[in-house]
Short mmCIF file of C-alpha atoms and ligand atoms in Angstrom, two decimals:
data_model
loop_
_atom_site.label_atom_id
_atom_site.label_comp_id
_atom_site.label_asym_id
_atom_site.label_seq_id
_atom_site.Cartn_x
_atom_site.Cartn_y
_atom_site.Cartn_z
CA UNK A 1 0.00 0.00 0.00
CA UNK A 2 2.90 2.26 0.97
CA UNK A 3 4.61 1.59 -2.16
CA UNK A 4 1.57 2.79 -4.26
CA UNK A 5 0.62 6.06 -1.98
CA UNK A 6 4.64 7.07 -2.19
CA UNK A 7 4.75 6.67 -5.55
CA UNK A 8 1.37 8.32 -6.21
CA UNK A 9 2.24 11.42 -4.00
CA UNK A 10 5.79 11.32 -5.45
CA UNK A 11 4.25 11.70 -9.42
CA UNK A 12 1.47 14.16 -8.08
CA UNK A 13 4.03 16.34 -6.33
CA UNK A 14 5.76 16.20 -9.85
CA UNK A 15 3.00 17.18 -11.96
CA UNK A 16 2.43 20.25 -9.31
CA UNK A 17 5.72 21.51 -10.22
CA UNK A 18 5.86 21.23 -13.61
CA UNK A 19 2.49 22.82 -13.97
CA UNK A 20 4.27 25.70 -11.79
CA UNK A 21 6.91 25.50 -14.31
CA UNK A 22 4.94 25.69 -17.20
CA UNK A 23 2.64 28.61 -15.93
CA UNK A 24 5.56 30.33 -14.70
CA UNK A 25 7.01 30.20 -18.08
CA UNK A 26 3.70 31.19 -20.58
CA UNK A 27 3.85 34.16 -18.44
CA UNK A 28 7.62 34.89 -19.01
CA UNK A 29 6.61 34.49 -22.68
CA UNK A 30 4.02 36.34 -23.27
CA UNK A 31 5.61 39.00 -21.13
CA UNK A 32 8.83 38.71 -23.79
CA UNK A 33 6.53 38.74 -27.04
CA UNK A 34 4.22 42.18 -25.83
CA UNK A 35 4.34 44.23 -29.65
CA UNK A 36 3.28 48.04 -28.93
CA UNK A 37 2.34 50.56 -31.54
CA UNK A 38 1.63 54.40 -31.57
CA UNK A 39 -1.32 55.10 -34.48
CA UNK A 40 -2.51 58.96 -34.77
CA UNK A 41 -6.33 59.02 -35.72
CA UNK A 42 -7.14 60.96 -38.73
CA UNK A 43 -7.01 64.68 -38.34
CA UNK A 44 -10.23 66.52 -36.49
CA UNK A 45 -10.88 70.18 -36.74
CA UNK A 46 -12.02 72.10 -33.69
CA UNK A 47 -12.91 76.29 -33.28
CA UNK A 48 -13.90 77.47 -29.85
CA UNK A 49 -17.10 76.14 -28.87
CA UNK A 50 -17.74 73.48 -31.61
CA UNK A 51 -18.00 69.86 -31.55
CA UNK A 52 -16.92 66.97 -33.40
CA UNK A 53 -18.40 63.64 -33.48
CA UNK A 54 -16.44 61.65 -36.16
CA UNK A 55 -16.73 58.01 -37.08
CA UNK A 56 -13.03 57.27 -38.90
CA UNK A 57 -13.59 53.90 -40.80
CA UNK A 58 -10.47 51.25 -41.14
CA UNK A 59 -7.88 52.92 -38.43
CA UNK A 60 -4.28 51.61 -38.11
CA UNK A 61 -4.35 48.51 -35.68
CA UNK A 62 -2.81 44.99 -35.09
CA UNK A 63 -3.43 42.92 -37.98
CA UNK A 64 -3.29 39.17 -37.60
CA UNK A 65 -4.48 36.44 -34.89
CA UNK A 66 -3.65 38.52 -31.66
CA UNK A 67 -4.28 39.04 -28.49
CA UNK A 68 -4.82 43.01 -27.27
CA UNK A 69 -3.23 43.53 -24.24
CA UNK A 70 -4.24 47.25 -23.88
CA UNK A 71 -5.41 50.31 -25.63
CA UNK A 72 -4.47 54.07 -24.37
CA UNK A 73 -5.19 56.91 -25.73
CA UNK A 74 -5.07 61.28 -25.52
CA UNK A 75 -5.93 64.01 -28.10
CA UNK A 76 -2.81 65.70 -29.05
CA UNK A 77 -2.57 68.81 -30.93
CA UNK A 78 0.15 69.23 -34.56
CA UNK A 79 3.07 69.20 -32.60
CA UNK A 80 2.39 66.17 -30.27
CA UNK A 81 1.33 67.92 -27.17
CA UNK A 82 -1.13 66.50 -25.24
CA UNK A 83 -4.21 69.15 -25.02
CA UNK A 84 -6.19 69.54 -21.41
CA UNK A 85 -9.69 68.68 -21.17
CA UNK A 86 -10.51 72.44 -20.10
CA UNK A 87 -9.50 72.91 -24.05
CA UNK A 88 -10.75 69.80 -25.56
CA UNK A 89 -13.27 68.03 -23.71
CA UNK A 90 -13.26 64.54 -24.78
CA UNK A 91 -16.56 63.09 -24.30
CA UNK A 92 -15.83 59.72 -25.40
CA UNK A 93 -13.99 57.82 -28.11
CA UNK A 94 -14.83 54.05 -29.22
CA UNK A 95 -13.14 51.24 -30.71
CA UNK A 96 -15.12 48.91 -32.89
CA UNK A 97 -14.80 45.81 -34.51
CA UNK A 98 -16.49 44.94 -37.98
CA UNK A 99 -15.97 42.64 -40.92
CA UNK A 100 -15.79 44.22 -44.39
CA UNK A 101 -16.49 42.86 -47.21
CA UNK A 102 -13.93 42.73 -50.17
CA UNK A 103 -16.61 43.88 -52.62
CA UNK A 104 -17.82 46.41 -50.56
CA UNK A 105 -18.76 49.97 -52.28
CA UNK A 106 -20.22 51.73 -48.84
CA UNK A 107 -19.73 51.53 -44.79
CA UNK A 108 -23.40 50.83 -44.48
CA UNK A 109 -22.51 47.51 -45.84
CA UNK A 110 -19.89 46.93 -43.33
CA UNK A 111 -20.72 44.04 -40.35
CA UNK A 112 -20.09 45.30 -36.54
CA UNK A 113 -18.95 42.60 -34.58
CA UNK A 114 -20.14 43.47 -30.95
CA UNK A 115 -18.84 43.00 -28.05
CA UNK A 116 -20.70 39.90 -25.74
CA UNK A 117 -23.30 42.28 -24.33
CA UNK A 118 -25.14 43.18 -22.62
CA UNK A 119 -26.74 46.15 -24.63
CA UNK A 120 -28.20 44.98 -28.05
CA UNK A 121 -28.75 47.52 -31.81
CA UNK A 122 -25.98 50.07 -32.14
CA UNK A 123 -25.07 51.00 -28.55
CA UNK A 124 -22.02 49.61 -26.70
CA UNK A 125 -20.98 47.23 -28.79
CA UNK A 126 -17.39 48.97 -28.62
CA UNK A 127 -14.27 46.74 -28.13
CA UNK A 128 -12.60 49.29 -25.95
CA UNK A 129 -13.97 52.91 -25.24
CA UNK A 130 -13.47 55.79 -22.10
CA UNK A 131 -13.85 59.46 -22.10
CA UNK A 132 -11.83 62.10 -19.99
CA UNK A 133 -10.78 59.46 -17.71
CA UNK A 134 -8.42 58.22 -20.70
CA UNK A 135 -5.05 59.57 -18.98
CA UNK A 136 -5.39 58.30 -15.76
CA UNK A 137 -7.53 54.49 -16.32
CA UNK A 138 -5.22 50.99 -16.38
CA UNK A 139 -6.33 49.17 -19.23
CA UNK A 140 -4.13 46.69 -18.92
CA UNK A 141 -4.77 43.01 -19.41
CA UNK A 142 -3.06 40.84 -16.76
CA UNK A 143 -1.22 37.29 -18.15
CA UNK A 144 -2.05 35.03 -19.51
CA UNK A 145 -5.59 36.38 -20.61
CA UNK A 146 -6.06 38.65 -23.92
CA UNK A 147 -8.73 39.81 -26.21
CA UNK A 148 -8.49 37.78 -29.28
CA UNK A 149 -8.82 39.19 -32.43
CA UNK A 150 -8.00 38.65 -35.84
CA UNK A 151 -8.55 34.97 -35.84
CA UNK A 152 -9.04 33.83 -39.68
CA UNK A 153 -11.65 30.90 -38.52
CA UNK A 154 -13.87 33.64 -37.37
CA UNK A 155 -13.39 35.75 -40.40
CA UNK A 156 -16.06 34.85 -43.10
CA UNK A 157 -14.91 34.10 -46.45
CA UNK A 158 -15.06 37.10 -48.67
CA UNK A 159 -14.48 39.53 -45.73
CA UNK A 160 -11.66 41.40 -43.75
CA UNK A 161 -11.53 42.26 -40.56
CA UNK A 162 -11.54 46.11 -39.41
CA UNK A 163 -12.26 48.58 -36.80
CA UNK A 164 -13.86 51.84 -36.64
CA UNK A 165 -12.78 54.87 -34.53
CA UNK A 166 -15.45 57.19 -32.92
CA UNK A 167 -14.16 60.69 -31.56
CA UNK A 168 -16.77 62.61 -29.73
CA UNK A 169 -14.21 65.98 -28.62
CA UNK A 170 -15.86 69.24 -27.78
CA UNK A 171 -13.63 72.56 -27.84
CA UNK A 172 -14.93 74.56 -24.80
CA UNK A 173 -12.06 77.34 -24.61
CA UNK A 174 -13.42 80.60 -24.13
CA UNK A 175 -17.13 79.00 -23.95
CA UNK A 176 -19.67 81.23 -21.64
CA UNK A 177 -20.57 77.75 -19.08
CA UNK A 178 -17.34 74.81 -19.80
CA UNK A 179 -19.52 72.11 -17.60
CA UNK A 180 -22.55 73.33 -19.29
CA UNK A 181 -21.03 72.31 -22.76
CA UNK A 182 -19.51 69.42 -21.82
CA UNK A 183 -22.51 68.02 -20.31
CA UNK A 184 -24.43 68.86 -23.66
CA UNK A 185 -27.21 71.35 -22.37
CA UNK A 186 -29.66 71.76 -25.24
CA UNK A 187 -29.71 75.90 -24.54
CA UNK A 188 -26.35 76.39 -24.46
CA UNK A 189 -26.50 74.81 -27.94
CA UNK A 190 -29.47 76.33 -29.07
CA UNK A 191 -31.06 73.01 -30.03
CA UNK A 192 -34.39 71.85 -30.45
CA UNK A 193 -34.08 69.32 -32.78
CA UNK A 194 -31.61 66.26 -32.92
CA UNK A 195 -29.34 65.31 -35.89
CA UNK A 196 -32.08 63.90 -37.72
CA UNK A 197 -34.34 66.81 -37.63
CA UNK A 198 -36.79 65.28 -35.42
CA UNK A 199 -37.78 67.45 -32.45
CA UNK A 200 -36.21 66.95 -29.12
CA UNK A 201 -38.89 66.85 -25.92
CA UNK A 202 -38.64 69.98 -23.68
CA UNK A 203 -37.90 68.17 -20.31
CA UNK A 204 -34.99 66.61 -21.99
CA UNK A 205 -32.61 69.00 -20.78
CA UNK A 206 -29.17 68.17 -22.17
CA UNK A 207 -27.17 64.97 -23.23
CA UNK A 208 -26.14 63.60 -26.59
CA UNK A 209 -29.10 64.44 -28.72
CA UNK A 210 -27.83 68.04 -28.06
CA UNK A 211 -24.16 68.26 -28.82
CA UNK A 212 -23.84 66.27 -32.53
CA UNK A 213 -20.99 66.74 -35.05
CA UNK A 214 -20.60 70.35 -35.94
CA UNK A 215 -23.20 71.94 -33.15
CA UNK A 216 -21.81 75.52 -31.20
CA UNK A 217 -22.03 75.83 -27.81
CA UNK A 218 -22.04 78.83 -26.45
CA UNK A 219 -18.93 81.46 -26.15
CA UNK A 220 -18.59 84.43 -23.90
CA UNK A 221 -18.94 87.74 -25.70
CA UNK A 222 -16.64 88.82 -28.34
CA UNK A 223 -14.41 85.69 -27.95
CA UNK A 224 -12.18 84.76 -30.78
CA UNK A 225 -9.73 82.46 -30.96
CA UNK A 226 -8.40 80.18 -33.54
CA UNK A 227 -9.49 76.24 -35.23
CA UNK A 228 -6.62 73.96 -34.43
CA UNK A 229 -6.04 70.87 -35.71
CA UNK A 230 -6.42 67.49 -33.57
CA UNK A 231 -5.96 64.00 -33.20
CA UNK A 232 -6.37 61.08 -30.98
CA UNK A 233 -2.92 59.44 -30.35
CA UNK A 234 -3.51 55.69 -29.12
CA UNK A 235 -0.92 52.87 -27.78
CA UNK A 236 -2.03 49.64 -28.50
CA UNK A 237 -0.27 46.34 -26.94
CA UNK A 238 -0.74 43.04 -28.10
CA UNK A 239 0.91 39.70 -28.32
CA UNK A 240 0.62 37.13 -30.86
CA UNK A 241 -2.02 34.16 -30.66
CA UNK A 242 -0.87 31.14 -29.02
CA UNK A 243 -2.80 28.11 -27.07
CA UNK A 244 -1.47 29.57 -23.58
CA UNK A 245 -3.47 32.59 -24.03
CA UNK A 246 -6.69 32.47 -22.21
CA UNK A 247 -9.66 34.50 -23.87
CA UNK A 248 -11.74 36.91 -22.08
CA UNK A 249 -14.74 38.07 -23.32
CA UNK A 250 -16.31 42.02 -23.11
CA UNK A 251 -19.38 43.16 -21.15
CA UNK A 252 -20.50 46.67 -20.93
CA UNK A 253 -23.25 47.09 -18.91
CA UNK A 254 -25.26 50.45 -19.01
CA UNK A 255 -27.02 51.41 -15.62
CA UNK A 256 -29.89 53.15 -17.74
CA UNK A 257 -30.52 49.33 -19.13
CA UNK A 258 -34.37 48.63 -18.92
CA UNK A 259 -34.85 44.73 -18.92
CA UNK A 260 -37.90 43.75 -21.19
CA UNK A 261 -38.93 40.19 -20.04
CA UNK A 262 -41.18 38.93 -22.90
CA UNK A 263 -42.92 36.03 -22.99
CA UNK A 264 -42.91 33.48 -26.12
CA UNK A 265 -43.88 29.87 -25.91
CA UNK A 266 -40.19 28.87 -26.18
CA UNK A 267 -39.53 30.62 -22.96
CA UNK A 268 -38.42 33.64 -21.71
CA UNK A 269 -36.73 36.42 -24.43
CA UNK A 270 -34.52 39.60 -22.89
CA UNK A 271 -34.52 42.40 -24.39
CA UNK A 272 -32.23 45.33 -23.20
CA UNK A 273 -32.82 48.89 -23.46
CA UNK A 274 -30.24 50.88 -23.13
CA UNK A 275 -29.96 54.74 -23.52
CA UNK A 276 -26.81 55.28 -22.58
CA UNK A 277 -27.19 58.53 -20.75
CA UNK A 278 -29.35 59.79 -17.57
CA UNK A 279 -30.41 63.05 -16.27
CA UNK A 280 -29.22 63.98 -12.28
CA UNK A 281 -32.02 66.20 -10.76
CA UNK A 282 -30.64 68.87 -8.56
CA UNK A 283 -30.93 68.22 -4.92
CA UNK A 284 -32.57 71.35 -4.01
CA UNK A 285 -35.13 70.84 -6.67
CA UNK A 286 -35.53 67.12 -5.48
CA UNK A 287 -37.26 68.13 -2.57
CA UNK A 288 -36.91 65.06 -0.06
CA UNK A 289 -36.21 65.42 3.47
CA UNK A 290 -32.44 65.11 4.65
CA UNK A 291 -31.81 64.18 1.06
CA UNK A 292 -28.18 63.70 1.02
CA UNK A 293 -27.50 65.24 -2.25
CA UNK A 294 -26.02 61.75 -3.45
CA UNK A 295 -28.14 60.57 -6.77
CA UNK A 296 -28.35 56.96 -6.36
CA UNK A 297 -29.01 54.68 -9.82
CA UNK A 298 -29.31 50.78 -10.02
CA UNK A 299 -30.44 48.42 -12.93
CA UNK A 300 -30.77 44.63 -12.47
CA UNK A 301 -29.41 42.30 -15.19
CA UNK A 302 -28.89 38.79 -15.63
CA UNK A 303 -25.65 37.80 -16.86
CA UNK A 304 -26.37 34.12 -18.85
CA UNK A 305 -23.17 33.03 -18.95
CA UNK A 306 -20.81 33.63 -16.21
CA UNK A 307 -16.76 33.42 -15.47
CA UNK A 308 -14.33 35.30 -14.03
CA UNK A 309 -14.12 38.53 -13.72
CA UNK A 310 -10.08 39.89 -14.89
CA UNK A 311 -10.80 43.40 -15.32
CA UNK A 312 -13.56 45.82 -14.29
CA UNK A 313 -13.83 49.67 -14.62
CA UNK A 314 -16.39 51.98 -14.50
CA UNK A 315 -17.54 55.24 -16.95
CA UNK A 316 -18.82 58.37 -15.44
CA UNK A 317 -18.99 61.72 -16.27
CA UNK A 318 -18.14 64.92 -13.92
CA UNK A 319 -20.00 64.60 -10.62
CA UNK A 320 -19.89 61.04 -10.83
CA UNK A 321 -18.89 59.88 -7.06
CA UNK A 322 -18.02 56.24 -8.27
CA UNK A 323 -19.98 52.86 -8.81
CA UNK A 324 -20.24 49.66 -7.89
CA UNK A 325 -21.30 46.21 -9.39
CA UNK A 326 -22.63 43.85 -6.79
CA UNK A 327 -23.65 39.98 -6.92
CA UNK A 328 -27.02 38.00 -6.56
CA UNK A 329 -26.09 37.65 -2.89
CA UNK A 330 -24.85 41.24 -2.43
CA UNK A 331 -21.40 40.64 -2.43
CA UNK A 332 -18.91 43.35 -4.09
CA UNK A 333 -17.77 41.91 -7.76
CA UNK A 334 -16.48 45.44 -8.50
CA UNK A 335 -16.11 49.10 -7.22
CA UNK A 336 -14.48 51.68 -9.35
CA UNK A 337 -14.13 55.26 -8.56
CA UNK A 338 -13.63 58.47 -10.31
CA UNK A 339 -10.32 60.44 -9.48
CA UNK A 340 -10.88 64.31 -10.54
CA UNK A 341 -8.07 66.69 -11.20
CA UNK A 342 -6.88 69.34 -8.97
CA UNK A 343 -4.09 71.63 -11.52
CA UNK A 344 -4.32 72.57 -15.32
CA UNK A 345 -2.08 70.36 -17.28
CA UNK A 346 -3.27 67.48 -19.10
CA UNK A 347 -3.79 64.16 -17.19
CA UNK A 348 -4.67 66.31 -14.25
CA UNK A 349 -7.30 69.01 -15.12
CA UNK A 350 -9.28 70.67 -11.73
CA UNK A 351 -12.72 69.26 -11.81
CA UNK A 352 -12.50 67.01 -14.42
CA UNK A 353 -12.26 63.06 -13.62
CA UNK A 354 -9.09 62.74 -14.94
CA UNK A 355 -9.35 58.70 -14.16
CA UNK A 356 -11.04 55.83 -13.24
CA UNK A 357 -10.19 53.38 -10.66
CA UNK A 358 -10.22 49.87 -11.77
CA UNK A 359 -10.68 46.20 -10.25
CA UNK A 360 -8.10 43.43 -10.81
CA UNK A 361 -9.14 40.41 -8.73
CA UNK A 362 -6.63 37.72 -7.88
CA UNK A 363 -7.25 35.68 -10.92
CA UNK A 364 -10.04 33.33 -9.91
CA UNK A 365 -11.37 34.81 -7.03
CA UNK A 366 -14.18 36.67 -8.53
CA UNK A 367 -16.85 34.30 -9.87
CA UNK A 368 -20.08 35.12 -11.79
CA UNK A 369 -22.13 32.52 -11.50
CA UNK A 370 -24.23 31.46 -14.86
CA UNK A 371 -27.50 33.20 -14.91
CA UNK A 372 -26.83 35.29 -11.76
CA UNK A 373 -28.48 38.39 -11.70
CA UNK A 374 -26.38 41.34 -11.07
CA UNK A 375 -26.96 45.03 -9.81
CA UNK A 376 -25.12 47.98 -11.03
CA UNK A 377 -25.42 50.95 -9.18
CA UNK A 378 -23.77 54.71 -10.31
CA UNK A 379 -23.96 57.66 -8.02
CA UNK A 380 -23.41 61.04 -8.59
CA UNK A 381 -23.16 64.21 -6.38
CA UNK A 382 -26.55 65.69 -6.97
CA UNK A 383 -25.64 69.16 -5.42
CA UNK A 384 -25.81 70.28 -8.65
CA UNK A 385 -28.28 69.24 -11.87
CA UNK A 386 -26.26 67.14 -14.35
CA UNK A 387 -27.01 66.27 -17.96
CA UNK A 388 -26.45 63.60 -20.02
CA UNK A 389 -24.24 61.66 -17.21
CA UNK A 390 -23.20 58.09 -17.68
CA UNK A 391 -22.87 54.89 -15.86
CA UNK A 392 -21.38 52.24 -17.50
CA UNK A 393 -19.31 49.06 -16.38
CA UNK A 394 -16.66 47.49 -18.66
CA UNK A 395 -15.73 44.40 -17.63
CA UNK A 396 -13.40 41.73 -18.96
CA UNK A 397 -14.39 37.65 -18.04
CA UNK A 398 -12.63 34.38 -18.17
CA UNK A 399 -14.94 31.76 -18.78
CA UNK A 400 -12.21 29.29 -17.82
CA UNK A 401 -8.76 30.07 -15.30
CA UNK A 402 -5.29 29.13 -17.08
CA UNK A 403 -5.30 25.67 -15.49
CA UNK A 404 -8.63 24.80 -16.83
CA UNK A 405 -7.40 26.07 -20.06
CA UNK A 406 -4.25 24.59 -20.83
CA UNK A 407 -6.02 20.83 -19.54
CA UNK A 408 -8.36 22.04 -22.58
CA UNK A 409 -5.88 22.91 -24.95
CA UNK A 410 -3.76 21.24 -27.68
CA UNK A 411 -0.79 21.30 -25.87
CA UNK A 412 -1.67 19.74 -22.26
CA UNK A 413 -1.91 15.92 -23.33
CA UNK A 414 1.59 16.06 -21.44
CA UNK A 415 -0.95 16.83 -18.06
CA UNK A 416 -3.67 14.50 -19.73
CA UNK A 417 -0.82 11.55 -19.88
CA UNK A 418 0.62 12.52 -16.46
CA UNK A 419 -3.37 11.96 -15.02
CA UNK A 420 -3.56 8.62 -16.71
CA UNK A 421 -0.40 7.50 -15.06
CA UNK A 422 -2.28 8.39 -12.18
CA UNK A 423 -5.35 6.92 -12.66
CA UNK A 424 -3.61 3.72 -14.19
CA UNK A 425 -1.95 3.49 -10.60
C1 NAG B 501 -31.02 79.66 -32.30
O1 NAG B 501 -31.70 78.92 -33.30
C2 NAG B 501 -32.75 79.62 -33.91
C3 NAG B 501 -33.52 78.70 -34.84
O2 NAG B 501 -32.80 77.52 -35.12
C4 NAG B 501 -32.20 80.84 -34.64
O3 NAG B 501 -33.25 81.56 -35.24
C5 NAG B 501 -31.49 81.72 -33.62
O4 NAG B 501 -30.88 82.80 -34.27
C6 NAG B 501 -30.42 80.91 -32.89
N1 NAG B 501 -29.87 81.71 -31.80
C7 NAG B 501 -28.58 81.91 -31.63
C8 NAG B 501 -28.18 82.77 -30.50
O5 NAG B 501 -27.76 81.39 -32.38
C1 NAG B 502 -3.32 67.81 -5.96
O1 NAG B 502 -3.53 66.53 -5.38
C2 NAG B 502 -2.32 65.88 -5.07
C3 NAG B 502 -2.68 64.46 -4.66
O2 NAG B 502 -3.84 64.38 -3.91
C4 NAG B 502 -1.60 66.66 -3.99
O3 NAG B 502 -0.40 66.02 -3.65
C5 NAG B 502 -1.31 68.07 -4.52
O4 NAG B 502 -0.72 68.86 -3.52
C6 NAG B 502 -2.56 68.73 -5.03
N1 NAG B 502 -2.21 69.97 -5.72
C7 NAG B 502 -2.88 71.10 -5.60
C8 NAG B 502 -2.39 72.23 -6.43
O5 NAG B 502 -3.83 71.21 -4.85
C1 NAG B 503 -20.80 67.29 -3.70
O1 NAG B 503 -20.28 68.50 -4.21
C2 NAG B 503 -20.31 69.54 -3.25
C3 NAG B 503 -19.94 70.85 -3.95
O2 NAG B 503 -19.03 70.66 -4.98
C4 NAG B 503 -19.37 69.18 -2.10
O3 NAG B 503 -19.37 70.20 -1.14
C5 NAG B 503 -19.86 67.87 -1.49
O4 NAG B 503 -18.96 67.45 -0.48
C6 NAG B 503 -19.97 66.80 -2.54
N1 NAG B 503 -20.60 65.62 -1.95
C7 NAG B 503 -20.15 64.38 -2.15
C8 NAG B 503 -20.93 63.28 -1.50
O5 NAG B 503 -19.17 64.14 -2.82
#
């Protein structure tokens, strides 16, 4: 008996430390192998006061079967410089995926490959996307997980794969209210109707519908100063594909998501509304007793398919106060809070959240379970009214850890044989 339980202790003590070994060593790798690059986004034009909302089709990116390992990114002006949000207020940028085809005459024919949810149509289906927060937010992707791209299986015949940049920058200098434009107010603006010419409803007070390519806001009297020319510089990190890479998949949930249950006979169908932006009463207006001048918003959403949660950071806007994403059973999956500036140089702008803070669990310790419903919550400082605010979570899964992986992969019949020895014993 001895003989046997030595032996099989001996040969699982073995297989412990060459596991170690091998982990160890995929992370060396892929930490060896990390490809950068610096792309400049196609020029954007900005006078005092006006906005630009541009949607830049095929951008320079990795090509190839990759895995991103991060994307940052910061308007710069001709020379390089990076400009301050008090200047250029960038509302958000977005990266998205879509397959092209090689006969294609026009971008409406273009396929967007989404993200894996949670928001359905045309919102948030970005691959990677923050606002003023850019400077100061980790988007890092911890070893040995990556967001694979570029894989030619996936690829339909006949198509290429390509992404699409969106810039939404607004030039506040010498504008009469710099919150007021960046938050979109419809007066400052002097909108009533939205891009499309249909007519905007008069308690919607300020948000996106309000502040579309080419729209003024407001200057102070007699200001003049002149268009510059911008860009967005972005650093993207990658490795190439290989089997010790573990895929994590995208979710972006939107707090402003409005669960339809509907009934068929097959069961139950989801579908998700979300609007992307919110309105933040005023405190003072919001006439409750010892109201504590915190806005408080929560949406409930099942998640179908869970894992492990790698990577989680909120989105706010100013006067966010930071946001939280908690489990079925109320525990914490992921808190992230806004850090605002307190000088005048870029990165670091006074009352501007200059960056986000950001969740990486111990790989493995964070668990969503399939089908649990989750509850994200945003809160803002209501002291003020706020328009067109945001609360959004971005958060990168696992739905298997490295171990589980590798036993799943091509190259771990080494572990496979090293468990039959076992098992033959
Ligand atoms: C605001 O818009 C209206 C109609 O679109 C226009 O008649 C008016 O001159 C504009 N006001 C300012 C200050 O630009
Ligand atoms: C800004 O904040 C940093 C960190 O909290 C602090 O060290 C610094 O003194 C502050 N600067 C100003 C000008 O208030
Ligand atoms: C909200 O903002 C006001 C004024 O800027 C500030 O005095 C207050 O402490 C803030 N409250 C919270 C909860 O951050």
């Amino acid at each position: 008996m001895s003989f046997v339980a030595r032996d099989l202790v001996l040969l699982w003590a073995m297989f412990l430390l060459l596991l170690c070994i091998q982990c160890s060593g995929s992370s060396m790798k892929t930490e060896a192998k990390i490809k950068s690059a610096v792309f400049l986004s196609p020029k954007f034009e900005l006078g005092p006061g006006s906005v630009v909302n541009g949607y830049y089709y095929d951008i320079g990116f990795p090509r190839g079967h990759v895995a991103l390992k991060s994307f940052n990114a910061e308007v710069v002006d001709e020379s390089g410089n990076p400009v301050p949000l008090h200047e250029t207020y960038l509302h958000h940028w977005l990266v998205v995926r879509y397959h092209q085809s090689k006969h294609a005459t026009q971008n409406s024919d273009n396929v967007l490959i989404r993200n894996s949810g949670i928001c359905q149509g045309n919102t948030l289906g970005q691959y990677f996307g923050l606002g003023s927060e850019t400077r100061g937010t980790a988007t890092d992707i911890p070893d040995p997980f990556g967001i694979e791209i570029g894989n030619p299986e996936e690829i339909p015949e006949g198509f290429h794969e390509k992404w699409l940049l969106n810039v939404h920058a607004i030039d506040t200098r010498g504008t009469k209210d710099k919150l007021g434009c960046t938050e979109c107010k419809c007066e400052l603006y002097n909108v009533t109707v939205d891009e499309y010419g249909r007519s905007i409803r008069p308690d919607y007070k300020g948000g996106l519908l309000c502040c579309y390519d080419s729209k003024q806001c407001k200057l102070k009297e007699g200001f003049e100063g002149p268009k510059r020319s911008l860009y967005l510089r972005y650093t993207v990190k990658w490795v190439d594909w290989d089997d010790f890479i573990v895929p994590v998949k995208i979710y972006i949930l939107d707090v402003t998501d409005t669960l339809k249950l509907s009934d068929n006979s097959k069961g139950m169908n989801s579908d998700h509304d979300c609007k992307n932006e919110y309105q933040v009463e005023s405190c003072s207006t919001d006439h409750k007793e010892g109201n504590s001048c915190v806005h408080e918003k929560r949406t409930s959403l099942p998640f179908q398919t869970g894992g492990y949660m790698i990577y989680g950071a909120a989105h706010q806007h100013s006067g966010g106060i930071g946001s939280t994403l908690y489990g079925q059973d109320g525990r914490v999956i992921c808190s992230s809070i806004p850090s605002y500036g307190n000088g005048s140089e870029a990165g670091n702008e006074a009352g501007y959240i200059v960056g986000m803070s950001t969740c990486y669990p111990k790989s493995g310790s964070v668990k969503i379970i399939d089908g649990e419903t989750l509850t994200l919550e945003s809160n803002y400082n209501s002291t003020k009214e706020h328009t067109g605010v945001m609360g959004l979570f971005y958060l990168l899964v696992a739905e298997q850890l490295p171990y589980q992986h590798f036993r799943h992969s091509t190259r771990s019949s080494f572990f496979m044989d090293i468990n039959n020895i076992l098992l033959d014993n």
